[in-house]
Amino acid sequence: MRKLISWFDIPTSNFNRAVKFYQNVFDLTLNIVDCRGEKMGCFPDDGVNVTGCIFHSPDYKPSIDGVIINFYSDDDVNSFLKKVELNGGRTITPKTKILVEGRGYFALFSDTEGNRIGVYSDK
């Protein structure tokens, strides 16, 4: 089956703050790219998973009301949310069991830019 989603952009109002947040929460290094005055912090591309970036442009506005991107975490959802809060984000929806058997848990949080982001885990 072909991938239906190929890329995502997470808008930023303070690019450097967002870079620090995502690098610390996900324990990874974003590839910083300057594209004609617009800045991108690209998530690593393993060739298997959908990837994307945090993006700074006058045309992109962070929003708590937009589309939700859900990240997968190997950590327990509560442990992941602690990292979010330690790095300036906040929990919106605490760890919640998905009611379909065997589907794991999810939570929603706000990043430092005000975007609503989801996290999913088996734990």
PDB file of C-alpha atoms in Angstrom:
ATOM      1  CA  MET A   1       0.000   0.000   0.000  1.00  0.00           C
ATOM      2  CA  ARG A   2       1.305   3.447  -0.828  1.00  0.00           C
ATOM      3  CA  LYS A   3       1.880   5.960   1.920  1.00  0.00           C
ATOM      4  CA  LEU A   4      -0.965   8.439   2.157  1.00  0.00           C
ATOM      5  CA  ILE A   5       0.980  10.938   4.228  1.00  0.00           C
ATOM      6  CA  SER A   6       4.387  11.934   2.935  1.00  0.00           C
ATOM      7  CA  TRP A   7       5.465  14.924   5.029  1.00  0.00           C
ATOM      8  CA  PHE A   8       4.345  17.161   7.898  1.00  0.00           C
ATOM      9  CA  ASP A   9       5.168  20.738   8.914  1.00  0.00           C
ATOM     10  CA  ILE A  10       4.765  21.897  12.515  1.00  0.00           C
ATOM     11  CA  PRO A  11       4.591  25.718  12.581  1.00  0.00           C
ATOM     12  CA  THR A  12       6.754  27.732  14.982  1.00  0.00           C
ATOM     13  CA  SER A  13       6.643  31.275  16.319  1.00  0.00           C
ATOM     14  CA  ASN A  14      10.058  30.971  18.025  1.00  0.00           C
ATOM     15  CA  PHE A  15      12.180  28.618  15.932  1.00  0.00           C
ATOM     16  CA  ASN A  16      15.110  28.222  18.352  1.00  0.00           C
ATOM     17  CA  ARG A  17      12.794  27.483  21.282  1.00  0.00           C
ATOM     18  CA  ALA A  18      10.938  24.884  19.192  1.00  0.00           C
ATOM     19  CA  VAL A  19      14.200  23.244  18.069  1.00  0.00           C
ATOM     20  CA  LYS A  20      15.303  22.899  21.695  1.00  0.00           C
ATOM     21  CA  PHE A  21      11.894  21.508  22.735  1.00  0.00           C
ATOM     22  CA  TYR A  22      11.679  18.817  20.048  1.00  0.00           C
ATOM     23  CA  GLN A  23      15.334  17.794  20.306  1.00  0.00           C
ATOM     24  CA  ASN A  24      15.052  17.392  24.093  1.00  0.00           C
ATOM     25  CA  VAL A  25      11.655  15.679  24.163  1.00  0.00           C
ATOM     26  CA  PHE A  26      12.475  13.191  21.394  1.00  0.00           C
ATOM     27  CA  ASP A  27      16.200  12.881  22.195  1.00  0.00           C
ATOM     28  CA  LEU A  28      17.258  13.499  18.608  1.00  0.00           C
ATOM     29  CA  THR A  29      18.988  16.085  16.455  1.00  0.00           C
ATOM     30  CA  LEU A  30      16.991  18.076  13.927  1.00  0.00           C
ATOM     31  CA  ASN A  31      18.698  18.936  10.640  1.00  0.00           C
ATOM     32  CA  ILE A  32      18.483  22.746  10.406  1.00  0.00           C
ATOM     33  CA  VAL A  33      17.915  24.111   6.897  1.00  0.00           C
ATOM     34  CA  ASP A  34      17.584  27.750   5.830  1.00  0.00           C
ATOM     35  CA  CYS A  35      15.350  27.899   2.779  1.00  0.00           C
ATOM     36  CA  ARG A  36      15.180  31.422   1.343  1.00  0.00           C
ATOM     37  CA  GLY A  37      14.714  33.015   4.755  1.00  0.00           C
ATOM     38  CA  GLU A  38      12.383  30.340   6.083  1.00  0.00           C
ATOM     39  CA  LYS A  39      13.787  27.896   8.609  1.00  0.00           C
ATOM     40  CA  MET A  40      13.192  24.176   8.826  1.00  0.00           C
ATOM     41  CA  GLY A  41      14.222  21.748  11.558  1.00  0.00           C
ATOM     42  CA  CYS A  42      13.887  18.362   9.860  1.00  0.00           C
ATOM     43  CA  PHE A  43      13.276  15.154  11.796  1.00  0.00           C
ATOM     44  CA  PRO A  44      15.574  12.229  10.896  1.00  0.00           C
ATOM     45  CA  ASP A  45      14.424  10.199   7.882  1.00  0.00           C
ATOM     46  CA  ASP A  46      14.849   6.447   8.312  1.00  0.00           C
ATOM     47  CA  GLY A  47      13.300   5.659   4.931  1.00  0.00           C
ATOM     48  CA  VAL A  48      10.403   3.801   6.556  1.00  0.00           C
ATOM     49  CA  ASN A  49       8.404   6.240   8.670  1.00  0.00           C
ATOM     50  CA  VAL A  50       6.724   9.448   7.593  1.00  0.00           C
ATOM     51  CA  THR A  51       8.891  12.397   8.519  1.00  0.00           C
ATOM     52  CA  GLY A  52       8.630  16.162   8.519  1.00  0.00           C
ATOM     53  CA  CYS A  53       9.892  19.290  10.174  1.00  0.00           C
ATOM     54  CA  ILE A  54       9.259  22.189  12.446  1.00  0.00           C
ATOM     55  CA  PHE A  55       8.878  25.188  10.167  1.00  0.00           C
ATOM     56  CA  HIS A  56       9.273  28.926  10.658  1.00  0.00           C
ATOM     57  CA  SER A  57       7.640  31.217   8.113  1.00  0.00           C
ATOM     58  CA  PRO A  58       5.439  34.319   8.325  1.00  0.00           C
ATOM     59  CA  ASP A  59       2.721  32.299   6.570  1.00  0.00           C
ATOM     60  CA  TYR A  60       2.694  29.468   9.152  1.00  0.00           C
ATOM     61  CA  LYS A  61       0.900  30.086  12.466  1.00  0.00           C
ATOM     62  CA  PRO A  62       0.946  27.653  15.402  1.00  0.00           C
ATOM     63  CA  SER A  63      -2.542  26.624  16.538  1.00  0.00           C
ATOM     64  CA  ILE A  64      -4.135  24.505  19.226  1.00  0.00           C
ATOM     65  CA  ASP A  65      -7.104  24.003  16.864  1.00  0.00           C
ATOM     66  CA  GLY A  66      -5.403  22.526  13.787  1.00  0.00           C
ATOM     67  CA  VAL A  67      -4.662  19.033  12.566  1.00  0.00           C
ATOM     68  CA  ILE A  68      -3.135  16.730  15.184  1.00  0.00           C
ATOM     69  CA  ILE A  69       0.095  14.915  14.402  1.00  0.00           C
ATOM     70  CA  ASN A  70       0.552  11.803  16.541  1.00  0.00           C
ATOM     71  CA  PHE A  71       4.061  10.652  17.345  1.00  0.00           C
ATOM     72  CA  TYR A  72       4.898   7.136  18.527  1.00  0.00           C
ATOM     73  CA  SER A  73       6.876   6.727  21.747  1.00  0.00           C
ATOM     74  CA  ASP A  74       8.720   3.673  23.044  1.00  0.00           C
ATOM     75  CA  ASP A  75       8.337   5.211  26.518  1.00  0.00           C
ATOM     76  CA  ASP A  76       5.295   4.964  28.735  1.00  0.00           C
ATOM     77  CA  VAL A  77       2.964   7.865  27.868  1.00  0.00           C
ATOM     78  CA  ASN A  78       3.294   9.349  31.377  1.00  0.00           C
ATOM     79  CA  SER A  79       7.110   9.298  31.141  1.00  0.00           C
ATOM     80  CA  PHE A  80       6.890  10.994  27.754  1.00  0.00           C
ATOM     81  CA  LEU A  81       4.543  13.688  29.124  1.00  0.00           C
ATOM     82  CA  LYS A  82       7.009  14.403  31.945  1.00  0.00           C
ATOM     83  CA  LYS A  83       9.668  15.171  29.303  1.00  0.00           C
ATOM     84  CA  VAL A  84       7.176  17.435  27.513  1.00  0.00           C
ATOM     85  CA  GLU A  85       6.469  19.404  30.691  1.00  0.00           C
ATOM     86  CA  LEU A  86      10.149  19.603  31.718  1.00  0.00           C
ATOM     87  CA  ASN A  87      10.854  21.223  28.346  1.00  0.00           C
ATOM     88  CA  GLY A  88       8.106  23.856  28.454  1.00  0.00           C
ATOM     89  CA  GLY A  89       5.134  22.004  26.965  1.00  0.00           C
ATOM     90  CA  ARG A  90       1.912  21.169  28.790  1.00  0.00           C
ATOM     91  CA  THR A  91      -0.421  18.197  28.961  1.00  0.00           C
ATOM     92  CA  ILE A  92      -3.848  18.748  27.396  1.00  0.00           C
ATOM     93  CA  THR A  93      -5.296  15.222  27.622  1.00  0.00           C
ATOM     94  CA  PRO A  94      -3.572  12.883  30.092  1.00  0.00           C
ATOM     95  CA  LYS A  95      -2.695   9.263  29.332  1.00  0.00           C
ATOM     96  CA  THR A  96      -5.875   7.616  28.074  1.00  0.00           C
ATOM     97  CA  LYS A  97      -6.482   3.957  27.214  1.00  0.00           C
ATOM     98  CA  ILE A  98      -7.748   3.450  23.681  1.00  0.00           C
ATOM     99  CA  LEU A  99     -10.949   1.447  24.047  1.00  0.00           C
ATOM    100  CA  VAL A 100     -10.217  -0.930  21.168  1.00  0.00           C
ATOM    101  CA  GLU A 101      -8.451  -3.968  22.665  1.00  0.00           C
ATOM    102  CA  GLY A 102      -4.715  -4.032  22.093  1.00  0.00           C
ATOM    103  CA  ARG A 103      -4.478  -0.460  20.785  1.00  0.00           C
ATOM    104  CA  GLY A 104      -2.443   1.046  23.627  1.00  0.00           C
ATOM    105  CA  TYR A 105      -2.605   4.576  25.026  1.00  0.00           C
ATOM    106  CA  PHE A 106      -2.574   8.157  23.819  1.00  0.00           C
ATOM    107  CA  ALA A 107      -2.265  11.673  25.206  1.00  0.00           C
ATOM    108  CA  LEU A 108      -2.370  15.187  23.799  1.00  0.00           C
ATOM    109  CA  PHE A 109       0.035  17.966  24.663  1.00  0.00           C
ATOM    110  CA  SER A 110       0.814  21.517  23.642  1.00  0.00           C
ATOM    111  CA  ASP A 111       4.340  22.223  22.447  1.00  0.00           C
ATOM    112  CA  THR A 112       6.186  25.453  23.282  1.00  0.00           C
ATOM    113  CA  GLU A 113       4.641  27.091  20.202  1.00  0.00           C
ATOM    114  CA  GLY A 114       1.011  26.346  21.095  1.00  0.00           C
ATOM    115  CA  ASN A 115       0.463  23.444  18.667  1.00  0.00           C
ATOM    116  CA  ARG A 116      -1.637  20.496  19.827  1.00  0.00           C
ATOM    117  CA  ILE A 117       0.379  17.295  19.324  1.00  0.00           C
ATOM    118  CA  GLY A 118      -0.485  13.678  20.104  1.00  0.00           C
ATOM    119  CA  VAL A 119       1.596  10.816  21.417  1.00  0.00           C
ATOM    120  CA  TYR A 120       0.789   7.107  21.153  1.00  0.00           C
ATOM    121  CA  SER A 121       2.420   4.210  22.976  1.00  0.00           C
ATOM    122  CA  ASP A 122       1.789   0.566  23.763  1.00  0.00           C
ATOM    123  CA  LYS A 123       2.645   1.437  27.393  1.00  0.00           C
TER     124      LYS A 123
END
